Structures are given as structure tokens and as C-alpha cells.
CSV table of C-alpha atoms and ligand atoms in Angstrom, one decimal:
chain,number,residue,atom,x,y,z
A,199,MET,CA,108.1,87.8,95.5
A,200,GLY,CA,111.7,87.0,96.1
A,201,CYS,CA,111.1,84.4,98.8
A,202,SER,CA,108.4,82.6,96.7
A,203,THR,CA,110.8,82.5,93.7
A,204,ALA,CA,113.7,81.3,95.8
A,205,ILE,CA,111.7,78.4,97.3
A,206,PHE,CA,110.4,77.3,93.9
A,207,LEU,CA,113.9,77.5,92.5
A,208,ALA,CA,115.6,75.7,95.4
A,209,ARG,CA,113.1,72.8,95.0
A,210,LYS,CA,114.2,72.5,91.4
A,211,GLY,CA,117.8,72.1,92.5
A,212,PHE,CA,119.1,75.7,92.2
A,213,HIS,CA,121.4,77.2,94.9
A,214,VAL,CA,119.8,80.5,95.8
A,215,SER,CA,121.1,83.5,97.7
A,216,ILE,CA,118.4,85.9,99.0
A,217,PHE,CA,119.7,89.4,99.8
A,218,ASP,CA,117.6,91.8,101.9
A,219,LYS,CA,118.5,95.2,103.5
A,220,GLU,CA,116.4,94.3,106.5
A,221,LYS,CA,117.3,92.1,109.4
A,222,HIS,CA,114.6,89.5,108.5
A,223,PRO,CA,112.8,88.5,105.3
A,224,PHE,CA,109.2,89.6,105.1
A,225,SER,CA,109.8,92.9,106.9
A,226,ALA,CA,108.3,95.1,104.2
A,227,ALA,CA,105.1,95.4,102.1
A,228,SER,CA,104.4,91.7,102.1
A,229,ARG,CA,104.1,91.6,105.9
A,230,TRP,CA,102.3,95.0,106.3
A,231,ASN,CA,99.5,94.9,103.8
A,232,GLU,CA,95.8,94.2,103.8
A,233,GLY,CA,96.1,90.7,102.2
A,234,LYS,CA,93.1,91.1,99.8
A,235,ILE,CA,93.5,88.3,97.3
A,236,HIS,CA,92.3,90.3,94.3
A,237,LEU,CA,89.9,89.0,91.8
A,238,GLY,CA,89.6,92.6,90.3
A,239,PHE,CA,86.4,93.9,92.0
A,240,ILE,CA,88.1,97.1,93.2
A,241,TYR,CA,89.1,98.1,89.7
A,242,SER,CA,85.8,99.4,88.5
A,243,ALA,CA,87.5,102.5,87.1
A,244,ASP,CA,89.1,100.1,84.5
A,245,PRO,CA,85.9,98.9,82.7
A,246,SER,CA,88.1,97.4,79.9
A,247,LEU,CA,88.6,94.5,82.4
A,248,ARG,CA,92.3,94.4,81.6
A,249,THR,CA,93.3,94.8,85.2
A,250,ALA,CA,90.7,92.2,86.4
A,251,SER,CA,91.8,89.7,83.7
A,252,HIS,CA,95.4,90.1,84.7
A,253,VAL,CA,94.9,89.6,88.4
A,254,ILE,CA,92.3,86.8,88.3
A,255,PRO,CA,94.7,83.8,87.6
A,256,GLY,CA,97.1,84.8,90.4
A,257,GLY,CA,94.3,85.4,92.8
A,258,LEU,CA,92.6,82.1,92.1
A,259,ASN,CA,95.8,80.2,92.5
A,260,PHE,CA,97.1,82.0,95.5
A,261,ARG,CA,95.9,79.5,98.0
A,262,PRO,CA,97.3,76.3,96.4
A,263,LEU,CA,100.6,78.0,95.6
A,264,ILE,CA,101.1,79.3,99.1
A,265,GLU,CA,100.2,75.9,100.6
A,266,GLU,CA,102.8,74.3,98.3
A,267,LEU,CA,105.4,76.9,99.3
A,268,VAL,CA,104.8,76.8,103.1
A,269,GLY,CA,103.7,73.2,103.4
A,270,THR,CA,100.6,73.9,105.5
A,271,SER,CA,96.9,74.7,105.0
A,272,LEU,CA,96.2,78.4,104.6
A,273,ALA,CA,92.7,78.0,106.1
A,274,PRO,CA,93.5,79.6,109.5
A,275,ALA,CA,94.6,82.8,107.8
A,276,ILE,CA,91.5,83.3,105.5
A,277,THR,CA,88.7,85.7,106.2
A,278,SER,CA,85.4,83.9,106.8
A,279,GLU,CA,83.1,86.2,104.9
A,280,ASP,CA,83.0,87.9,101.5
A,281,ASP,CA,84.0,91.6,101.3
A,282,LEU,CA,81.4,94.3,101.4
A,283,TYR,CA,82.0,97.1,98.9
A,284,LEU,CA,80.4,100.3,100.1
A,285,CYS,CA,80.0,102.8,97.4
A,286,HIS,CA,81.0,106.4,98.5
A,287,ARG,CA,79.0,109.3,97.0
A,288,ASP,CA,82.4,110.7,95.8
A,289,SER,CA,83.4,107.4,94.2
A,290,VAL,CA,85.1,107.6,90.8
A,291,THR,CA,82.4,105.1,89.5
A,292,SER,CA,78.7,105.3,90.4
A,293,ALA,CA,76.9,102.5,92.2
A,294,SER,CA,75.3,101.3,89.0
A,295,GLU,CA,78.6,101.4,87.1
A,296,MET,CA,80.2,99.5,89.9
A,297,MET,CA,77.4,96.8,89.9
A,298,THR,CA,77.7,96.4,86.1
A,299,TYR,CA,81.4,96.1,86.3
A,300,MET,CA,81.3,93.6,89.1
A,301,GLU,CA,78.8,91.4,87.3
A,302,LYS,CA,81.3,91.2,84.4
A,303,VAL,CA,84.1,90.3,86.7
A,304,VAL,CA,82.0,87.6,88.4
A,305,GLU,CA,81.3,86.1,85.0
A,306,ARG,CA,85.0,85.9,84.3
A,307,VAL,CA,85.8,84.4,87.7
A,308,ARG,CA,83.0,81.8,87.4
A,309,ALA,CA,84.2,80.7,84.0
A,310,HIS,CA,87.8,80.4,85.0
A,311,PRO,CA,89.0,76.7,85.2
A,312,ASP,CA,90.7,77.5,88.6
A,313,ALA,CA,87.6,79.0,90.2
A,314,LYS,CA,87.4,76.2,92.7
A,315,ARG,CA,91.0,76.8,93.9
A,316,TYR,CA,90.4,80.3,95.3
A,317,LEU,CA,90.3,81.0,99.1
A,318,ALA,CA,86.7,79.9,98.9
A,319,ASP,CA,85.0,78.0,96.0
A,320,VAL,CA,83.9,80.8,93.5
A,321,SER,CA,82.8,78.6,90.6
A,322,ASP,CA,79.2,79.6,91.3
A,323,CYS,CA,79.7,83.0,92.8
A,324,ARG,CA,77.5,86.0,92.6
A,325,VAL,CA,77.5,89.8,93.4
A,326,GLN,CA,74.7,90.8,95.7
A,327,ARG,CA,73.4,94.3,96.0
A,328,LEU,CA,72.3,95.1,99.6
A,329,ASN,CA,68.8,96.2,100.0
A,330,SER,CA,68.0,99.4,101.9
A,331,SER,CA,67.5,97.8,105.3
A,332,GLN,CA,70.7,95.7,104.9
A,333,LEU,CA,72.6,99.0,104.1
A,334,ALA,CA,70.9,100.9,107.0
A,335,ASN,CA,72.2,98.2,109.4
A,336,LEU,CA,75.7,99.0,108.3
A,337,THR,CA,75.6,102.7,108.1
A,338,SER,CA,73.3,105.7,108.4
A,339,SER,CA,75.9,108.0,106.7
A,340,PRO,CA,74.6,109.8,103.6
A,341,ASP,CA,78.1,109.4,102.1
A,342,ILE,CA,77.5,105.7,101.5
A,343,VAL,CA,75.1,105.4,98.7
A,344,ALA,CA,75.1,101.6,98.0
A,345,GLY,CA,76.5,98.3,99.2
A,346,LEU,CA,77.6,95.3,97.2
A,347,ARG,CA,78.8,92.0,98.5
A,348,ALA,CA,81.5,90.6,96.2
A,349,PRO,CA,83.0,87.1,96.5
A,350,GLU,CA,86.5,88.3,97.5
A,351,ARG,CA,88.5,87.2,100.6
A,352,SER,CA,91.7,88.1,102.2
A,353,VAL,CA,94.5,86.5,104.2
A,354,GLU,CA,96.2,87.6,107.4
A,355,THR,CA,99.6,88.6,106.0
A,356,ASN,CA,101.5,88.4,109.3
A,357,TRP,CA,100.5,84.7,109.6
A,358,VAL,CA,101.7,84.0,106.1
A,359,ALA,CA,105.0,85.9,106.7
A,360,GLU,CA,105.7,83.7,109.7
A,361,LYS,CA,105.0,80.5,107.8
A,362,PHE,CA,107.3,81.7,105.0
A,363,ILE,CA,110.2,82.3,107.4
A,364,SER,CA,109.8,78.7,108.8
A,365,ALA,CA,109.7,77.3,105.2
A,366,LEU,CA,112.8,79.2,104.2
A,367,ALA,CA,114.7,77.8,107.1
A,368,GLU,CA,113.9,74.3,105.8
A,369,GLU,CA,115.4,74.9,102.4
A,370,LYS,CA,119.0,73.7,102.4
A,371,LEU,CA,119.8,75.3,99.0
A,372,ILE,CA,118.8,78.8,100.2
A,373,GLU,CA,121.2,81.1,101.9
A,374,LEU,CA,119.9,84.3,103.5
A,375,LEU,CA,122.1,87.4,103.4
A,376,MET,CA,120.3,89.9,105.6
A,377,GLU,CA,121.1,93.5,106.2
A,378,VAL,CA,122.8,93.7,102.8
A,379,ARG,CA,121.7,96.5,100.6
A,380,ILE,CA,121.9,96.0,96.8
A,381,THR,CA,123.2,99.0,94.9
A,382,ALA,CA,123.9,97.7,91.4
A,383,ALA,CA,124.0,94.7,89.1
A,384,HIS,CA,126.3,94.1,86.1
A,385,PRO,CA,127.2,91.3,83.7
A,386,THR,CA,130.6,89.9,84.8
A,387,GLY,CA,131.8,89.7,81.1
A,388,ASP,CA,130.8,91.5,77.9
A,389,SER,CA,127.4,89.8,77.5
A,390,ALA,CA,124.2,90.0,79.5
A,391,GLU,CA,123.8,86.3,78.5
A,392,GLY,CA,126.7,85.4,80.7
A,393,THR,CA,127.0,85.4,84.5
A,394,TRP,CA,126.2,88.4,86.6
A,395,SER,CA,127.5,90.0,89.8
A,396,ILE,CA,125.9,92.4,92.2
A,397,GLU,CA,127.2,95.4,94.2
A,398,THR,CA,126.1,95.7,97.7
A,399,SER,CA,126.7,97.6,101.0
A,400,GLU,CA,128.9,94.6,101.9
A,401,GLY,CA,130.9,94.5,98.7
A,402,THR,CA,130.6,92.6,95.4
A,403,PHE,CA,128.9,89.1,95.2
A,404,GLY,CA,128.9,86.7,92.3
A,405,PRO,CA,129.3,85.4,89.7
A,406,TYR,CA,125.7,84.2,89.5
A,407,ASP,CA,124.0,82.3,86.7
A,408,TYR,CA,120.9,84.5,87.1
A,409,VAL,CA,120.0,87.6,89.0
A,410,ILE,CA,116.4,88.2,89.9
A,411,ASN,CA,115.6,91.8,91.0
A,412,SER,CA,112.4,91.7,93.2
A,413,LEU,CA,113.2,94.7,95.3
A,414,TRP,CA,109.7,96.4,94.8
A,415,GLN,CA,110.3,100.1,95.5
A,416,GLY,CA,113.7,101.2,94.1
A,417,ARG,CA,113.8,98.2,91.9
A,418,MET,CA,114.2,100.4,88.8
A,419,ALA,CA,117.3,102.1,90.2
A,420,ILE,CA,119.0,98.7,90.1
A,421,ASP,CA,117.5,98.0,86.7
A,422,GLN,CA,119.2,101.2,85.4
A,423,THR,CA,122.6,99.9,86.5
A,424,ALA,CA,121.9,96.6,84.8
A,425,GLY,CA,121.0,98.3,81.5
A,426,ILE,CA,117.2,98.5,81.7
A,427,GLU,CA,115.9,102.1,81.5
A,428,PRO,CA,112.5,102.9,83.1
A,429,THR,CA,109.7,103.4,80.6
A,430,GLY,CA,106.2,104.8,81.0
A,431,THR,CA,104.9,106.3,84.2
A,432,TRP,CA,105.3,105.0,87.8
A,433,SER,CA,104.8,106.0,91.4
A,434,ASN,CA,106.0,104.8,94.8
A,435,ARG,CA,103.5,105.5,97.6
A,436,TYR,CA,104.4,104.7,101.2
A,437,ARG,CA,101.2,103.9,103.1
A,438,GLN,CA,100.6,103.3,106.8
A,439,SER,CA,97.7,101.4,108.2
A,440,LEU,CA,96.6,100.0,111.6
A,441,PHE,CA,97.1,96.4,112.5
A,442,VAL,CA,95.0,95.7,115.6
A,443,ARG,CA,94.6,92.7,118.0
A,444,THR,CA,91.5,92.8,120.2
A,445,ARG,CA,91.2,91.3,123.7
A,446,THR,CA,87.9,89.6,122.9
A,447,THR,CA,86.1,88.5,119.7
A,448,VAL,CA,84.6,91.4,117.7
A,449,ASN,CA,82.1,90.4,115.0
A,450,THR,CA,82.3,93.1,112.4
A,451,PRO,CA,82.2,92.6,108.6
A,452,CYS,CA,85.1,93.2,106.1
A,453,ALA,CA,84.2,96.4,104.3
A,454,VAL,CA,85.9,98.4,101.6
A,455,ILE,CA,84.7,102.0,101.0
A,456,ALA,CA,85.0,102.3,97.2
A,457,THR,CA,86.2,103.6,94.9
A,458,GLY,CA,88.7,106.3,95.6
A,459,PRO,CA,90.8,107.7,98.4
A,460,PHE,CA,88.8,106.2,101.3
A,461,GLY,CA,89.4,103.4,103.7
A,462,ASP,CA,88.6,99.8,104.7
A,463,ILE,CA,88.4,97.5,107.7
A,464,LYS,CA,89.3,93.9,107.5
A,465,ASN,CA,88.3,91.3,110.2
A,466,TYR,CA,90.6,88.3,109.7
A,467,ASN,CA,89.4,86.0,112.5
A,468,GLY,CA,87.5,88.1,115.1
A,469,ARG,CA,90.6,89.3,116.9
A,470,ASP,CA,93.0,90.5,114.2
A,471,PHE,CA,92.1,93.5,112.2
A,472,TYR,CA,93.4,95.8,109.5
A,473,LEU,CA,92.1,99.4,109.2
A,474,SER,CA,93.1,102.1,106.8
A,475,TRP,CA,92.1,105.6,105.9
A,476,TYR,CA,93.9,106.4,102.7
A,477,PRO,CA,94.5,110.2,103.0
A,478,ASP,CA,95.8,109.7,106.6
A,479,GLY,CA,98.1,106.8,105.8
A,480,LEU,CA,99.6,108.1,102.6
A,481,ARG,CA,103.1,109.4,103.8
A,482,VAL,CA,105.0,109.6,100.5
A,483,ASP,CA,103.9,109.8,96.9
A,484,SER,CA,107.0,109.9,94.7
A,485,SER,CA,107.7,109.4,91.0
A,486,ASP,CA,111.5,109.3,91.5
A,487,VAL,CA,113.2,106.2,90.3
A,488,LEU,CA,114.6,105.7,93.8
A,489,PRO,CA,112.0,106.9,96.4
A,490,PRO,CA,113.2,108.8,99.5
A,491,ASP,CA,114.1,107.0,102.7
A,492,ILE,CA,110.9,106.3,104.6
A,493,LYS,CA,112.3,107.0,108.0
A,494,GLU,CA,112.0,110.7,107.3
A,495,SER,CA,108.3,110.5,106.5
A,496,ALA,CA,106.9,107.5,108.3
A,497,VAL,CA,105.2,108.1,111.7
A,498,SER,CA,106.2,105.2,113.9
A,499,ASP,CA,103.8,105.6,116.9
A,500,SER,CA,101.7,108.7,116.5
A,501,GLN,CA,98.6,108.5,118.6
A,502,ALA,CA,97.1,111.4,116.5
A,503,LEU,CA,97.4,109.4,113.3
A,504,LYS,CA,95.9,106.3,114.9
A,505,ASP,CA,93.0,108.4,116.3
A,506,SER,CA,92.4,110.0,112.9
A,507,ILE,CA,92.2,106.7,111.0
A,508,PHE,CA,89.7,105.4,113.6
A,509,GLN,CA,87.6,108.6,113.5
A,510,ASN,CA,87.4,108.8,109.7
A,511,LEU,CA,86.3,105.1,109.5
A,512,GLU,CA,83.9,105.5,112.4
A,513,SER,CA,82.2,108.5,110.9
A,514,LEU,CA,81.1,106.2,108.1
A,515,LEU,CA,81.0,102.8,109.8
A,516,PRO,CA,80.2,103.4,113.5
A,517,TRP,CA,80.7,99.8,114.4
A,518,ALA,CA,84.5,100.2,113.7
A,519,ALA,CA,84.5,101.7,117.2
A,520,GLN,CA,84.2,98.3,118.7
A,521,VAL,CA,87.7,97.4,117.4
A,522,ARG,CA,89.2,100.5,119.1
A,523,GLU,CA,87.3,99.8,122.4
A,524,GLN,CA,88.5,96.2,122.5
A,525,ALA,CA,92.1,96.8,121.2
A,526,GLU,CA,94.8,94.9,123.1
A,527,TYR,CA,97.4,96.6,120.9
A,528,ILE,CA,97.4,98.8,117.8
A,529,TYR,CA,100.4,98.8,115.5
A,530,LEU,CA,100.9,101.6,112.9
A,531,GLU,CA,102.9,99.9,110.1
A,532,GLY,CA,103.5,100.6,106.5
A,533,GLY,CA,104.8,99.5,103.2
A,534,TRP,CA,105.5,100.8,99.7
A,535,VAL,CA,103.1,100.5,96.8
A,536,PHE,CA,104.9,100.6,93.5
A,537,ALA,CA,102.5,101.1,90.6
A,538,ALA,CA,103.0,101.6,86.9
A,539,GLY,CA,100.7,104.6,87.1
A,540,GLN,CA,100.4,108.0,88.7
A,541,GLY,CA,97.8,110.5,89.9
A,542,LEU,CA,95.2,110.9,92.6
A,543,LEU,CA,92.7,108.1,93.5
A,544,SER,CA,90.0,110.8,93.5
A,545,ASP,CA,90.6,111.3,89.7
A,546,PRO,CA,88.8,108.7,87.6
A,547,LYS,CA,91.4,109.3,84.8
A,548,SER,CA,94.3,108.5,87.1
A,549,THR,CA,96.4,105.6,85.7
A,550,LEU,CA,96.5,104.2,89.3
A,551,HIS,CA,93.0,102.8,88.5
A,552,ARG,CA,94.5,100.6,85.8
A,553,ARG,CA,96.9,98.1,87.2
A,554,SER,CA,97.4,95.7,84.4
A,555,ASP,CA,101.0,96.6,83.6
A,556,TYR,CA,103.1,94.4,85.8
A,557,GLY,CA,105.2,91.3,85.3
A,558,ILE,CA,108.7,90.2,84.4
A,559,THR,CA,111.3,92.0,82.3
A,560,ARG,CA,114.3,90.1,81.0
A,561,HIS,CA,117.8,91.3,80.0
A,562,GLY,CA,119.9,88.3,79.3
A,563,ARG,CA,120.2,86.4,82.5
A,564,TYR,CA,119.0,89.4,84.6
A,565,PHE,CA,115.3,89.4,85.5
A,566,SER,CA,113.4,92.3,87.0
A,567,VAL,CA,110.0,91.6,88.5
A,568,ASP,CA,107.2,94.1,89.1
A,569,THR,CA,105.1,92.0,91.5
A,570,GLY,CA,101.9,93.9,90.8
A,571,LYS,CA,100.1,92.8,93.9
A,572,TYR,CA,100.7,90.6,96.9
A,573,SER,CA,98.0,88.3,95.5
A,574,THR,CA,99.9,87.8,92.2
A,575,ALA,CA,103.4,87.2,93.6
A,576,PRO,CA,103.3,83.4,94.0
A,577,PHE,CA,101.8,82.9,90.5
A,578,LEU,CA,104.5,85.1,88.9
A,579,ALA,CA,107.2,83.4,91.0
A,580,LYS,CA,106.1,79.9,89.8
A,581,SER,CA,106.1,81.0,86.2
A,582,LEU,CA,109.6,82.6,86.6
A,583,ALA,CA,111.0,79.5,88.3
A,584,HIS,CA,109.5,77.3,85.7
A,585,SER,CA,111.0,79.3,82.8
A,586,LEU,CA,114.5,79.3,84.4
A,587,ALA,CA,114.4,75.5,84.9
A,588,GLU,CA,113.4,74.7,81.3
B,854,FAD,C1,99.1,99.4,102.9
B,854,FAD,C2,99.2,98.4,101.8
B,854,FAD,C3,98.1,97.6,101.5
B,854,FAD,C4,98.2,96.7,100.5
B,854,FAD,N1,97.1,95.9,100.2
B,854,FAD,C5,97.2,94.9,99.3
B,854,FAD,C6,96.2,93.9,99.2
B,854,FAD,O1,95.2,94.0,99.9
B,854,FAD,N2,96.3,93.0,98.3
B,854,FAD,C7,97.4,92.9,97.4
B,854,FAD,O2,97.5,92.0,96.6
B,854,FAD,N3,98.5,93.8,97.6
B,854,FAD,C8,98.4,94.8,98.5
B,854,FAD,N4,99.4,95.7,98.7
B,854,FAD,C9,100.6,95.6,97.8
B,854,FAD,C10,101.5,94.4,98.2
B,854,FAD,O3,101.9,94.7,99.6
B,854,FAD,C11,102.7,94.4,97.3
B,854,FAD,O4,102.3,94.3,96.0
B,854,FAD,C12,103.6,93.2,97.6
B,854,FAD,O5,103.8,93.0,99.0
B,854,FAD,C13,105.0,93.4,97.0
B,854,FAD,O6,105.7,92.2,97.2
B,854,FAD,P1,107.3,92.2,97.0
B,854,FAD,O7,107.9,91.0,97.4
B,854,FAD,O8,107.5,92.7,95.6
B,854,FAD,O9,107.8,93.5,97.9
B,854,FAD,P2,108.3,93.5,99.4
B,854,FAD,O10,107.4,92.6,100.2
B,854,FAD,O11,108.4,94.9,99.8
B,854,FAD,O12,109.7,92.8,99.3
B,854,FAD,C14,110.8,93.5,98.8
B,854,FAD,C15,112.0,93.2,99.6
B,854,FAD,O13,113.1,93.9,99.1
B,854,FAD,C16,113.9,94.4,100.1
B,854,FAD,N5,114.7,95.5,99.5
B,854,FAD,C17,114.2,96.6,98.9
B,854,FAD,N6,115.2,97.4,98.4
B,854,FAD,C18,116.4,96.7,98.7
B,854,FAD,C19,117.8,96.9,98.4
B,854,FAD,N7,118.2,98.0,97.7
B,854,FAD,N8,118.7,96.0,98.9
B,854,FAD,C20,118.2,94.9,99.5
B,854,FAD,N9,116.9,94.6,99.8
B,854,FAD,C21,116.0,95.5,99.4
B,854,FAD,C22,112.9,94.9,101.1
B,854,FAD,O14,113.5,95.0,102.4
B,854,FAD,C23,111.9,93.8,101.1
B,854,FAD,O15,112.1,92.7,102.0
B,854,FAD,C24,99.3,96.6,99.7
B,854,FAD,C25,100.5,97.4,100.0
B,854,FAD,C26,100.4,98.3,101.1
B,854,FAD,C27,101.6,99.1,101.4
């Protein structure tokens, strides 16, 4: 979010300083996530379609915006097949509710003026329910009760991260201040409409014409120092997943076990894979304004955790074993998921199933951005840069 905003602003003539507590940009959630470019299909527990409607414009415009930002085609990073949604028997929505919901989402997607701009053209897309033999080819588990193919794709987030790092280096108006932790933000004078300064582990920086807080987890702690009190409910979940490279090409589909605390497998290009099993990978679930330091809870290289993620996926999708058998390396990596919601994914009433409350809050010349999703970041960044340049 911060890097996208910085590049858009620099190209409009702003001098931008990017602060990050890590050694390199893109070391956190935006490198270590699944890269699903959401059109809303996963949010069947929000039948109001508010979540889907909110994420669709960002999802459809992700590709052209990233290509504009990094100056190269996104094609090599895009999954080649649509995602399979496999309905678990403990899903928070039944297979028929899921199908009805997805049909409504598809109508919205098809009708959107930017439908041709998605990772693949979705202006004439459909949801397809798998017949029994198609489903039997994927799994014999009685826990999977239906399969739906939805026109949703993903990108390989590591590939995108590397392109961003190169693009940032080309921007003469951007300075990177790495390994600097932000601790507070204040107006330099009496008014929030004047300039701002920030407090960091390396001292005070500023004055700045604008401060944009896109820190993701812990963002609200800085907001409090700036005069914005948290409202509503929220949670910060630290999730670990597997990022696998195989020695040879493995032809497996991209499948999401939905909807609830299950898992998924993503095949980006036949050799790079993402695998998750939600209950195993969830290391922290905190509703503190400032979540705890992950180093205490994150497992950095536990063979037991890796084995468990594979075993749980393989018990439902036996072909996932091919990825393990062919693995050249398996990284266990993680990132935070901030959400304006709380609860358990197994609970249909959990507000985590409704993800429509994200976006930009303004306090004078201080902006705080709840990115929402990876897929929505470039769209929000463009809109923020546009409004600052007006
Ligand atoms: C396992 C997992 C799977 C996911 N899957 C998807 C998906 O398929 N599709 C999707 O759209 N989204 C997905 N997400 C969510 C997505 O990763 C995030 O919404 C998105 O990456 C947030 O981007 P961001 O720039 O706001 O945060 P980040 O990429 O985390 O960037 C925030 C930056 O702020 C820095 N920072 C934080 N605090 C401070 C501080 N105090 N001082 C200085 N620097 C600080 C961090 O080091 C980091 O570089 C997933 C997340 C996880 C963890």
C-alpha cells in the first residue's frame, strides 16, 4: 500500500520518504500472501454483496495498475486457471447458498465496465458447478460436498515484490528509510491542517506536508498518537503458510476449501506453490490496538508445522502430495491480517466474513489507510495519490 502510493505520488512530482522497520520494502504481508485477486467469491457468508461490491473495482483494476506501477507485464505472475471452490461439509454456507451467491457475484463482475481489465477477461464469465465425476477426480473425501469453478485468479506475490523493489529504485523522488520504526505522528503546529512530523526509533523526522500511515498491523496505535481513536471491532491475525518451489513441473489445480477455517493450494506456474491450512498457520489472533511481537509466536522452520499443513491438505486433496514429493525447498512464512472484524471463521455470524469496512481515514493532512486486501491496495493508492494532487 505504502509503496504503491509512494510511486503514484512521486510520478505526480511529490518528494516521498518511505519508512519501514524492516531491512527491505515488501518484507511483510504483501510478499507472503496467497495473491488471490479478489472478486468477492470467497465471501458467501456476506450475502448482502457489500464485501463483493467493495472489492470488485480494485480486483478488476489490479493488473493495469500494477503494470503501470512496475512498468512491465504482469502476465508471468498470473495463475493460468480459474480457482476451484470446494465446499466443505462444515462450511458456513451450504453448497447451494454458495452457488446462489456466486451467481450474483458473477453478474456484478460481468456488468462492470472494467471486466476486461482483470487478470483474465471476465466480461463473459460464468460459475460452473462440477458434476459428480469431475468432483470424484479431485477428491473422494466425504468432507467435500461440492465443487464450483469461479473465474478468479491469483498472482505470485514474490514476483510482484521483486518488480516493486526495482521500480522503487528508479524513482528519483523517493527516499527509502529502512530499519526505522515509526512510534508516533503529530502536527508540528496547532492545527492538523498544517505540517506533520513523525517520531521514530531514529528520532524525529519532518516537517512533512502529508503523512500517510499504511503500517497495516499496529497502524491504529500510530493513529491514536495522531488523534484518531479506534472505533468498531478489529483483529490482527498472524498467519503462516507454505511457499514451495518444486524441482519439476507439477500439474495440480488451484483449489480453495470453502468457507471457513480450512485451507487452499495455489499453483502459480507449475513450480511455485502456496499451501495453507488455516488452523495450523494461525499463530496469533489479537484484538489489541498494537498486536504482540510476532517473533514470540511465529515458528520459523518447524518441520512439524510443515508436515501438518501438508497432511491436512492431503487428507482432502490427495494430489497435494505431489507438491511435497517434488519440493526443492519449502519456506514457512507469514504475515498479518488486519480486519475490521472479529471471531472464528467457523462461525457464520463472525464479522470476519464481512470485509467491506476498509479504506482511507483523514485527519487534516494525516491519512490512515486500512488496505483491506492485497488486491485492493493499488486501487486505493491511486485514489489517494489523485486526491492529494488535486
Ligand atoms: C497468509 C495470508 C494470506 C493472504 N492472502 C491474501 C490474498 O489471497 N489476497 C489478498 O488480497 N490479500 C491477502 N492477504 C492480505 C494481504 O496480504 C494484505 O491485505 C496486504 O498485503 C496488506 O498490505 P499493506 O501494504 O497494508 O501491509 P504490509 O505489506 O504488511 O506492509 C506494511 C509495512 O509496514 C511496515 N511496518 C509496520 N509497522 C511499522 C512501524 N511501526 N514502523 C515502520 N514500519 C512498519 C511493515 O514492515 C511492512 O513493510 C493475505 C494475508 C496473509 C497473511
